[in-house]
mmCIF file of N, CA, C and O in Angstrom:
data_model
loop_
_atom_site.group_PDB
_atom_site.id
_atom_site.type_symbol
_atom_site.label_atom_id
_atom_site.label_comp_id
_atom_site.label_asym_id
_atom_site.label_seq_id
_atom_site.Cartn_x
_atom_site.Cartn_y
_atom_site.Cartn_z
ATOM 1 N N MET T 3 21.378 20.044 180.716
ATOM 2 C CA MET T 3 21.956 18.995 180.632
ATOM 3 C C MET T 3 21.881 18.423 181.645
ATOM 4 O O MET T 3 21.836 18.948 183.063
ATOM 5 N N ASN T 4 21.971 16.654 182.273
ATOM 6 C CA ASN T 4 21.413 16.692 183.635
ATOM 7 C C ASN T 4 22.564 15.427 183.982
ATOM 8 O O ASN T 4 23.561 14.737 182.900
ATOM 9 N N LEU T 5 23.333 15.914 185.008
ATOM 10 C CA LEU T 5 24.614 15.535 185.404
ATOM 11 C C LEU T 5 24.097 14.722 186.741
ATOM 12 O O LEU T 5 25.849 14.116 187.286
ATOM 13 N N LYS T 6 23.250 14.237 187.198
ATOM 14 C CA LYS T 6 22.950 13.663 188.034
ATOM 15 C C LYS T 6 23.811 11.868 188.019
ATOM 16 O O LYS T 6 23.966 11.506 188.823
ATOM 17 N N PRO T 7 23.877 11.412 186.932
ATOM 18 C CA PRO T 7 23.670 10.437 186.195
ATOM 19 C C PRO T 7 25.252 10.213 187.020
ATOM 20 O O PRO T 7 25.777 9.290 187.204
ATOM 21 N N ALA T 8 25.913 11.495 185.939
ATOM 22 C CA ALA T 8 27.408 11.281 186.386
ATOM 23 C C ALA T 8 28.065 11.921 187.985
ATOM 24 O O ALA T 8 29.041 10.461 188.053
ATOM 25 N N ILE T 9 26.905 12.332 188.871
ATOM 26 C CA ILE T 9 27.332 11.941 189.621
ATOM 27 C C ILE T 9 27.147 11.071 190.606
ATOM 28 O O ILE T 9 28.041 10.430 191.742
ATOM 29 N N GLN T 10 26.159 10.478 190.666
ATOM 30 C CA GLN T 10 25.862 9.102 190.992
ATOM 31 C C GLN T 10 26.923 7.957 190.573
ATOM 32 O O GLN T 10 26.754 6.819 191.434
ATOM 33 N N GLY T 11 28.090 8.417 189.698
ATOM 34 C CA GLY T 11 28.530 7.204 189.350
ATOM 35 C C GLY T 11 28.157 6.477 188.317
ATOM 36 O O GLY T 11 28.966 5.412 187.923
ATOM 37 N N VAL T 12 27.151 6.395 187.799
ATOM 38 C CA VAL T 12 26.700 5.980 186.285
ATOM 39 C C VAL T 12 27.140 6.560 185.673
ATOM 40 O O VAL T 12 26.541 8.054 184.966
ATOM 41 N N ALA T 13 28.131 6.246 184.460
ATOM 42 C CA ALA T 13 27.863 6.804 183.062
ATOM 43 C C ALA T 13 26.512 7.040 182.198
ATOM 44 O O ALA T 13 25.655 6.338 182.077
ATOM 45 N N GLU T 14 26.077 7.840 181.603
ATOM 46 C CA GLU T 14 25.275 7.986 181.113
ATOM 47 C C GLU T 14 25.382 6.828 179.634
ATOM 48 O O GLU T 14 24.152 6.867 179.088
ATOM 49 N N ASP T 15 26.497 6.581 179.321
ATOM 50 C CA ASP T 15 26.162 5.883 178.192
ATOM 51 C C ASP T 15 26.349 4.250 178.394
ATOM 52 O O ASP T 15 26.489 3.515 178.058
ATOM 53 N N GLY T 16 25.967 4.117 179.929
ATOM 54 C CA GLY T 16 25.427 2.458 180.414
ATOM 55 C C GLY T 16 26.909 1.959 181.065
ATOM 56 O O GLY T 16 26.765 1.013 181.399
ATOM 57 N N GLY T 17 28.093 2.744 181.134
ATOM 58 C CA GLY T 17 29.474 2.099 181.490
ATOM 59 C C GLY T 17 29.465 1.866 182.615
ATOM 60 O O GLY T 17 28.467 1.730 183.586
ATOM 61 N N GLU T 18 30.769 1.554 183.394
ATOM 62 C CA GLU T 18 30.857 1.014 184.645
ATOM 63 C C GLU T 18 30.350 2.065 185.527
ATOM 64 O O GLU T 18 30.659 3.340 185.681
ATOM 65 N N GLN T 19 30.050 1.644 187.160
ATOM 66 C CA GLN T 19 30.206 2.743 187.801
ATOM 67 C C GLN T 19 31.344 2.867 188.420
ATOM 68 O O GLN T 19 32.204 2.665 188.506
ATOM 69 N N MET T 20 31.441 4.502 188.952
ATOM 70 C CA MET T 20 32.117 5.021 189.421
ATOM 71 C C MET T 20 33.258 4.357 190.581
ATOM 72 O O MET T 20 32.015 3.755 191.683
ATOM 73 N N LYS T 21 34.328 4.332 191.243
ATOM 74 C CA LYS T 21 34.449 4.314 192.283
ATOM 75 C C LYS T 21 34.101 5.092 193.712
ATOM 76 O O LYS T 21 33.931 6.071 193.407
ATOM 77 N N THR T 22 33.771 4.190 194.542
ATOM 78 C CA THR T 22 33.054 5.112 195.970
ATOM 79 C C THR T 22 34.554 6.037 196.115
ATOM 80 O O THR T 22 33.504 7.137 196.863
ATOM 81 N N SER T 23 35.456 6.077 196.448
ATOM 82 C CA SER T 23 36.287 6.706 196.937
ATOM 83 C C SER T 23 36.493 7.637 195.548
ATOM 84 O O SER T 23 36.695 9.013 196.478
ATOM 85 N N THR T 24 36.474 7.266 194.984
ATOM 86 C CA THR T 24 36.501 8.607 193.353
ATOM 87 C C THR T 24 35.202 9.544 193.690
ATOM 88 O O THR T 24 35.559 10.772 193.811
ATOM 89 N N GLU T 25 34.139 9.574 193.933
ATOM 90 C CA GLU T 25 33.021 9.203 194.344
ATOM 91 C C GLU T 25 32.631 10.313 195.211
ATOM 92 O O GLU T 25 32.880 11.487 195.243
ATOM 93 N N ASP T 26 33.749 9.948 196.400
ATOM 94 C CA ASP T 26 33.590 10.767 197.749
ATOM 95 C C ASP T 26 34.515 12.279 197.421
ATOM 96 O O ASP T 26 34.369 13.387 198.018
ATOM 97 N N LYS T 27 35.730 11.604 197.025
ATOM 98 C CA LYS T 27 37.124 13.034 196.669
ATOM 99 C C LYS T 27 36.405 14.053 195.553
ATOM 100 O O LYS T 27 36.545 15.249 195.946
ATOM 101 N N MET T 28 35.274 13.186 194.698
ATOM 102 C CA MET T 28 34.565 14.674 193.685
ATOM 103 C C MET T 28 33.580 15.117 195.032
ATOM 104 O O MET T 28 33.334 16.525 194.414
ATOM 105 N N LYS T 29 32.717 14.611 195.305
ATOM 106 C CA LYS T 29 31.627 15.280 195.916
ATOM 107 C C LYS T 29 31.802 16.229 197.070
ATOM 108 O O LYS T 29 31.709 17.348 197.126
ATOM 109 N N GLY T 30 33.555 15.675 197.287
ATOM 110 C CA GLY T 30 33.962 17.034 198.907
ATOM 111 C C GLY T 30 34.869 17.734 198.096
ATOM 112 O O GLY T 30 34.294 19.064 198.799
ATOM 113 N N GLY T 31 35.415 17.525 197.160
ATOM 114 C CA GLY T 31 35.737 19.048 196.045
ATOM 115 C C GLY T 31 34.697 19.743 196.052
ATOM 116 O O GLY T 31 34.749 21.214 196.407
ATOM 117 N N LEU T 32 33.722 19.418 195.556
ATOM 118 C CA LEU T 32 31.966 20.437 195.322
ATOM 119 C C LEU T 32 31.868 20.928 196.763
ATOM 120 O O LEU T 32 31.563 22.438 196.218
ATOM 121 N N HIS T 33 32.001 20.400 197.636
ATOM 122 C CA HIS T 33 31.700 20.751 198.928
ATOM 123 C C HIS T 33 32.218 22.238 199.325
ATOM 124 O O HIS T 33 32.194 23.045 199.924
ATOM 125 N N GLU T 34 33.424 21.249 199.458
ATOM 126 C CA GLU T 34 34.344 22.335 199.759
ATOM 127 C C GLU T 34 34.513 23.728 199.063
ATOM 128 O O GLU T 34 34.590 25.197 199.382
ATOM 129 N N ALA T 35 34.288 23.685 197.048
ATOM 130 C CA ALA T 35 34.418 24.916 196.610
ATOM 131 C C ALA T 35 33.028 26.414 197.057
ATOM 132 O O ALA T 35 32.923 27.103 196.972
ATOM 133 N N LYS T 36 31.871 25.077 197.359
ATOM 134 C CA LYS T 36 30.423 25.707 197.638
ATOM 135 C C LYS T 36 30.736 26.594 198.954
ATOM 136 O O LYS T 36 30.362 27.313 198.802
ATOM 137 N N GLY T 37 31.209 26.078 199.623
ATOM 138 C CA GLY T 37 31.540 26.268 200.999
ATOM 139 C C GLY T 37 32.599 27.582 200.842
ATOM 140 O O GLY T 37 31.887 28.042 201.764
ATOM 141 N N THR T 38 33.520 27.624 200.535
ATOM 142 C CA THR T 38 34.454 28.811 199.688
ATOM 143 C C THR T 38 33.382 29.708 199.548
ATOM 144 O O THR T 38 34.108 30.721 199.616
ATOM 145 N N ILE T 39 32.558 29.637 198.481
ATOM 146 C CA ILE T 39 31.792 30.792 197.889
ATOM 147 C C ILE T 39 30.403 31.350 198.913
ATOM 148 O O ILE T 39 30.943 32.460 198.865
ATOM 149 N N VAL T 40 30.409 30.488 199.635
ATOM 150 C CA VAL T 40 29.181 30.847 200.482
ATOM 151 C C VAL T 40 29.550 31.952 201.275
ATOM 152 O O VAL T 40 29.278 32.934 201.668
ATOM 153 N N GLU T 41 30.901 31.360 201.864
ATOM 154 C CA GLU T 41 31.594 31.997 203.039
ATOM 155 C C GLU T 41 32.168 33.277 202.812
ATOM 156 O O GLU T 41 32.114 34.467 202.819
ATOM 157 N N GLU T 42 32.675 33.719 201.711
ATOM 158 C CA GLU T 42 33.008 34.710 200.450
ATOM 159 C C GLU T 42 31.839 35.909 200.785
ATOM 160 O O GLU T 42 31.953 36.722 201.088
ATOM 161 N N ILE T 43 30.899 34.615 200.086
ATOM 162 C CA ILE T 43 29.471 36.307 199.878
ATOM 163 C C ILE T 43 29.277 36.653 201.330
ATOM 164 O O ILE T 43 28.969 37.722 201.533
ATOM 165 N N GLY T 44 29.037 35.424 202.685
ATOM 166 C CA GLY T 44 29.150 36.042 203.566
ATOM 167 C C GLY T 44 30.378 37.060 204.321
ATOM 168 O O GLY T 44 29.410 38.349 204.743
ATOM 169 N N LYS T 45 31.334 36.883 203.609
ATOM 170 C CA LYS T 45 31.824 38.411 204.393
ATOM 171 C C LYS T 45 32.371 39.310 203.590
ATOM 172 O O LYS T 45 32.013 40.154 204.544
ATOM 173 N N ILE T 46 31.539 38.948 202.108
ATOM 174 C CA ILE T 46 31.065 40.115 201.394
ATOM 175 C C ILE T 46 29.744 41.622 202.433
ATOM 176 O O ILE T 46 29.736 42.695 201.969
ATOM 177 N N THR T 47 28.584 40.595 201.974
ATOM 178 C CA THR T 47 27.421 40.882 202.660
ATOM 179 C C THR T 47 27.311 41.285 204.831
ATOM 180 O O THR T 47 26.431 41.606 204.734
ATOM 181 N N LYS T 48 28.660 40.940 204.972
ATOM 182 C CA LYS T 48 28.777 41.066 206.245
ATOM 183 C C LYS T 48 27.288 39.928 207.376
ATOM 184 O O LYS T 48 27.404 40.653 207.795
ATOM 185 N N ASN T 49 27.391 39.168 206.695
ATOM 186 C CA ASN T 49 26.492 37.913 206.973
ATOM 187 C C ASN T 49 27.267 37.048 207.750
ATOM 188 O O ASN T 49 27.701 36.092 207.212
ATOM 189 N N ARG T 50 27.503 36.873 209.351
ATOM 190 C CA ARG T 50 28.069 36.086 209.869
ATOM 191 C C ARG T 50 27.243 34.375 209.642
ATOM 192 O O ARG T 50 28.123 33.434 209.272
ATOM 193 N N ASP T 51 25.731 34.801 209.926
ATOM 194 C CA ASP T 51 25.567 32.823 209.493
ATOM 195 C C ASP T 51 25.833 32.341 208.569
ATOM 196 O O ASP T 51 26.405 31.275 207.966
ATOM 197 N N MET T 52 26.094 33.105 207.414
ATOM 198 C CA MET T 52 26.267 32.475 205.796
ATOM 199 C C MET T 52 27.763 32.257 206.060
ATOM 200 O O MET T 52 28.201 31.584 205.369
ATOM 201 N N LYS T 53 28.378 33.029 206.287
ATOM 202 C CA LYS T 53 30.321 33.167 206.703
ATOM 203 C C LYS T 53 30.301 31.546 207.169
ATOM 204 O O LYS T 53 31.380 30.592 206.836
ATOM 205 N N ASP T 54 29.500 31.805 208.660
ATOM 206 C CA ASP T 54 29.678 30.563 209.240
ATOM 207 C C ASP T 54 29.401 28.968 208.570
ATOM 208 O O ASP T 54 29.978 27.878 208.563
ATOM 209 N N GLU T 55 28.290 28.976 207.511
ATOM 210 C CA GLU T 55 27.774 28.053 207.205
ATOM 211 C C GLU T 55 28.986 27.525 206.023
ATOM 212 O O GLU T 55 29.095 26.754 205.547
ATOM 213 N N GLY T 56 29.290 28.659 205.231
ATOM 214 C CA GLY T 56 30.173 28.563 204.363
ATOM 215 C C GLY T 56 31.570 28.043 204.767
ATOM 216 O O GLY T 56 31.833 26.641 203.935
ATOM 217 N N LYS T 57 32.043 27.908 206.160
ATOM 218 C CA LYS T 57 33.071 27.821 206.772
ATOM 219 C C LYS T 57 33.270 26.004 206.672
ATOM 220 O O LYS T 57 33.555 24.905 206.622
ATOM 221 N N THR T 58 31.901 25.939 207.475
ATOM 222 C CA THR T 58 31.068 24.301 207.738
ATOM 223 C C THR T 58 30.873 23.541 206.615
ATOM 224 O O THR T 58 31.365 22.690 206.653
ATOM 225 N N GLU T 59 30.515 24.069 205.818
ATOM 226 C CA GLU T 59 30.172 23.546 204.199
ATOM 227 C C GLU T 59 31.753 22.716 203.716
ATOM 228 O O GLU T 59 32.003 22.254 202.977
ATOM 229 N N LYS T 60 32.647 23.810 203.857
ATOM 230 C CA LYS T 60 34.541 23.143 203.373
ATOM 231 C C LYS T 60 34.483 22.316 204.543
ATOM 232 O O LYS T 60 35.535 21.815 203.652
ATOM 233 N N LYS T 61 34.719 22.635 205.055
ATOM 234 C CA LYS T 61 35.085 21.589 205.526
ATOM 235 C C LYS T 61 34.656 20.378 205.865
ATOM 236 O O LYS T 61 35.328 19.370 206.345
ATOM 237 N N ALA T 62 33.048 20.199 205.725
ATOM 238 C CA ALA T 62 32.368 18.960 205.258
ATOM 239 C C ALA T 62 33.102 18.304 204.290
ATOM 240 O O ALA T 62 33.713 17.036 204.200
ATOM 241 N N GLY T 63 33.456 19.254 202.820
ATOM 242 C CA GLY T 63 33.803 18.580 201.811
ATOM 243 C C GLY T 63 35.575 18.267 202.051
ATOM 244 O O GLY T 63 35.673 17.338 201.673
ATOM 245 N N LYS T 64 36.249 18.921 202.780
ATOM 246 C CA LYS T 64 37.369 17.884 203.213
ATOM 247 C C LYS T 64 37.316 16.868 204.133
ATOM 248 O O LYS T 64 38.112 15.652 203.417
ATOM 249 N N VAL T 65 36.646 16.774 204.795
ATOM 250 C CA VAL T 65 36.429 15.495 205.686
ATOM 251 C C VAL T 65 35.956 14.545 204.265
ATOM 252 O O VAL T 65 36.388 13.220 204.544
ATOM 253 N N GLN T 66 35.065 14.871 203.720
ATOM 254 C CA GLN T 66 34.183 13.879 202.406
ATOM 255 C C GLN T 66 35.824 13.429 201.677
ATOM 256 O O GLN T 66 35.844 12.197 201.096
ATOM 257 N N GLN T 67 36.631 14.580 201.675
ATOM 258 C CA GLN T 67 37.574 14.093 200.307
ATOM 259 C C GLN T 67 38.414 12.595 201.300
ATOM 260 O O GLN T 67 39.260 11.992 200.342
ATOM 261 N N ARG T 68 38.596 13.278 202.213
ATOM 262 C CA ARG T 68 39.435 12.612 203.130
ATOM 263 C C ARG T 68 39.012 11.146 203.277
ATOM 264 O O ARG T 68 39.927 10.066 203.336
ATOM 265 N N ILE T 69 37.790 10.977 203.314
ATOM 266 C CA ILE T 69 37.468 9.590 203.430
ATOM 267 C C ILE T 69 37.406 9.027 202.315
ATOM 268 O O ILE T 69 37.799 7.938 202.163
ATOM 269 N N GLY T 70 37.133 9.401 201.254
ATOM 270 C CA GLY T 70 37.126 8.770 199.510
ATOM 271 C C GLY T 70 38.948 8.622 199.519
ATOM 272 O O GLY T 70 39.283 7.590 199.098
ATOM 273 N N GLU T 71 40.132 9.136 200.006
ATOM 274 C CA GLU T 71 41.397 8.902 200.058
ATOM 275 C C GLU T 71 41.705 7.681 201.150
ATOM 276 O O GLU T 71 42.666 6.958 201.005
ATOM 277 N N ALA T 72 40.457 7.524 201.971
ATOM 278 C CA ALA T 72 41.289 6.776 202.939
ATOM 279 C C ALA T 72 40.602 5.557 202.574
ATOM 280 O O ALA T 72 41.097 3.975 202.527
ATOM 281 N N LYS T 73 39.037 5.396 201.948
ATOM 282 C CA LYS T 73 38.870 3.953 200.740
ATOM 283 C C LYS T 73 39.605 3.557 199.838
ATOM 284 O O LYS T 73 39.661 2.667 199.851
ATOM 285 N N GLU T 74 40.323 4.319 199.526
ATOM 286 C CA GLU T 74 41.235 3.991 198.547
ATOM 287 C C GLU T 74 42.469 3.424 198.532
ATOM 288 O O GLU T 74 43.102 2.584 198.394
ATOM 289 N N GLY T 75 43.133 3.795 199.817
ATOM 290 C CA GLY T 75 44.009 3.236 200.570
ATOM 291 C C GLY T 75 43.779 1.731 201.145
ATOM 292 O O GLY T 75 44.516 0.934 200.719
ATOM 293 N N ILE T 76 42.711 1.991 201.713
ATOM 294 C CA ILE T 76 41.941 0.448 202.158
ATOM 295 C C ILE T 76 42.107 -0.449 200.427
ATOM 296 O O ILE T 76 42.547 -1.997 200.971
ATOM 297 N N ALA T 77 41.539 0.239 199.417
ATOM 298 C CA ALA T 77 41.452 -0.518 198.770
ATOM 299 C C ALA T 77 42.699 -1.174 197.468
ATOM 300 O O ALA T 77 42.745 -2.804 197.308
ATOM 301 N N GLU T 78 43.723 -0.606 197.854
ATOM 302 C CA GLU T 78 45.261 -0.706 197.856
ATOM 303 C C GLU T 78 45.703 -1.613 198.248
ATOM 304 O O GLU T 78 46.218 -2.488 197.660
ATOM 305 N N MET T 79 45.242 -1.744 200.212
ATOM 306 C CA MET T 79 46.259 -2.746 200.927
ATOM 307 C C MET T 79 45.482 -3.724 200.046
ATOM 308 O O MET T 79 46.062 -5.166 200.457
ATOM 309 N N LYS T 80 43.869 -4.198 200.160
ATOM 310 C CA LYS T 80 43.314 -5.148 199.834
ATOM 311 C C LYS T 80 44.193 -6.180 198.245
ATOM 312 O O LYS T 80 43.936 -7.079 198.644
ATOM 313 N N GLY T 81 44.154 -5.054 197.838
ATOM 314 C CA GLY T 81 44.544 -5.699 196.243
ATOM 315 C C GLY T 81 46.126 -6.306 196.408
ATOM 316 O O GLY T 81 46.485 -7.450 196.078
ATOM 317 N N ASP T 82 47.493 -5.588 197.820
ATOM 318 C CA ASP T 82 48.377 -6.313 198.004
ATOM 319 C C ASP T 82 47.999 -7.195 198.846
ATOM 320 O O ASP T 82 49.067 -8.548 198.643
ATOM 321 N N PHE T 83 47.433 -7.165 199.658
ATOM 322 C CA PHE T 83 47.367 -8.419 200.079
ATOM 323 C C PHE T 83 46.626 -9.587 199.480
ATOM 324 O O PHE T 83 47.334 -11.082 199.452
ATOM 325 N N LYS T 84 45.837 -9.606 198.596
ATOM 326 C CA LYS T 84 45.397 -10.663 197.628
ATOM 327 C C LYS T 84 46.731 -11.126 196.967
ATOM 328 O O LYS T 84 46.850 -12.112 196.117
ATOM 329 N N GLU T 85 47.279 -10.145 196.269
ATOM 330 C CA GLU T 85 48.802 -10.609 195.684
ATOM 331 C C GLU T 85 49.542 -11.329 196.627
ATOM 332 O O GLU T 85 50.176 -12.470 196.023
ATOM 333 N N LEU T 86 49.836 -10.808 197.828
ATOM 334 C CA LEU T 86 50.714 -11.996 198.841
ATOM 335 C C LEU T 86 49.915 -13.194 198.935
ATOM 336 O O LEU T 86 50.678 -14.340 198.907
ATOM 337 N N LYS T 87 48.439 -13.811 198.697
ATOM 338 C CA LYS T 87 48.271 -14.405 198.795
ATOM 339 C C LYS T 87 48.704 -15.636 197.682
ATOM 340 O O LYS T 87 48.671 -16.874 197.848
ATOM 341 N N LYS T 88 48.646 -14.840 196.863
ATOM 342 C CA LYS T 88 48.995 -16.161 195.902
ATOM 343 C C LYS T 88 50.390 -16.580 195.615
ATOM 344 O O LYS T 88 50.257 -17.409 195.019
ATOM 345 N N LYS T 89 50.990 -15.600 196.495
ATOM 346 C CA LYS T 89 52.386 -16.178 196.623
ATOM 347 C C LYS T 89 52.704 -17.505 196.861
ATOM 348 O O LYS T 89 52.123 -17.860 197.870
#
């Protein structure tokens, strides 16, 4: 099963593209989950480098999710401003 089109924001049936904010939040969640797994494997195997790599990946995922949330907030504000201009 090829997930690349879905991750890139293009539906396999040729539908609309995913919002970049949604894509950032989704990818951030995946990075956070991957980081948690790598960190736990590092703890179990007593591999400090792997544990640190997992922590870094997890933090990067959180940052990417926050970026998506910020983009979403900006898009909402833009919509609010457009409505105010119409009045």
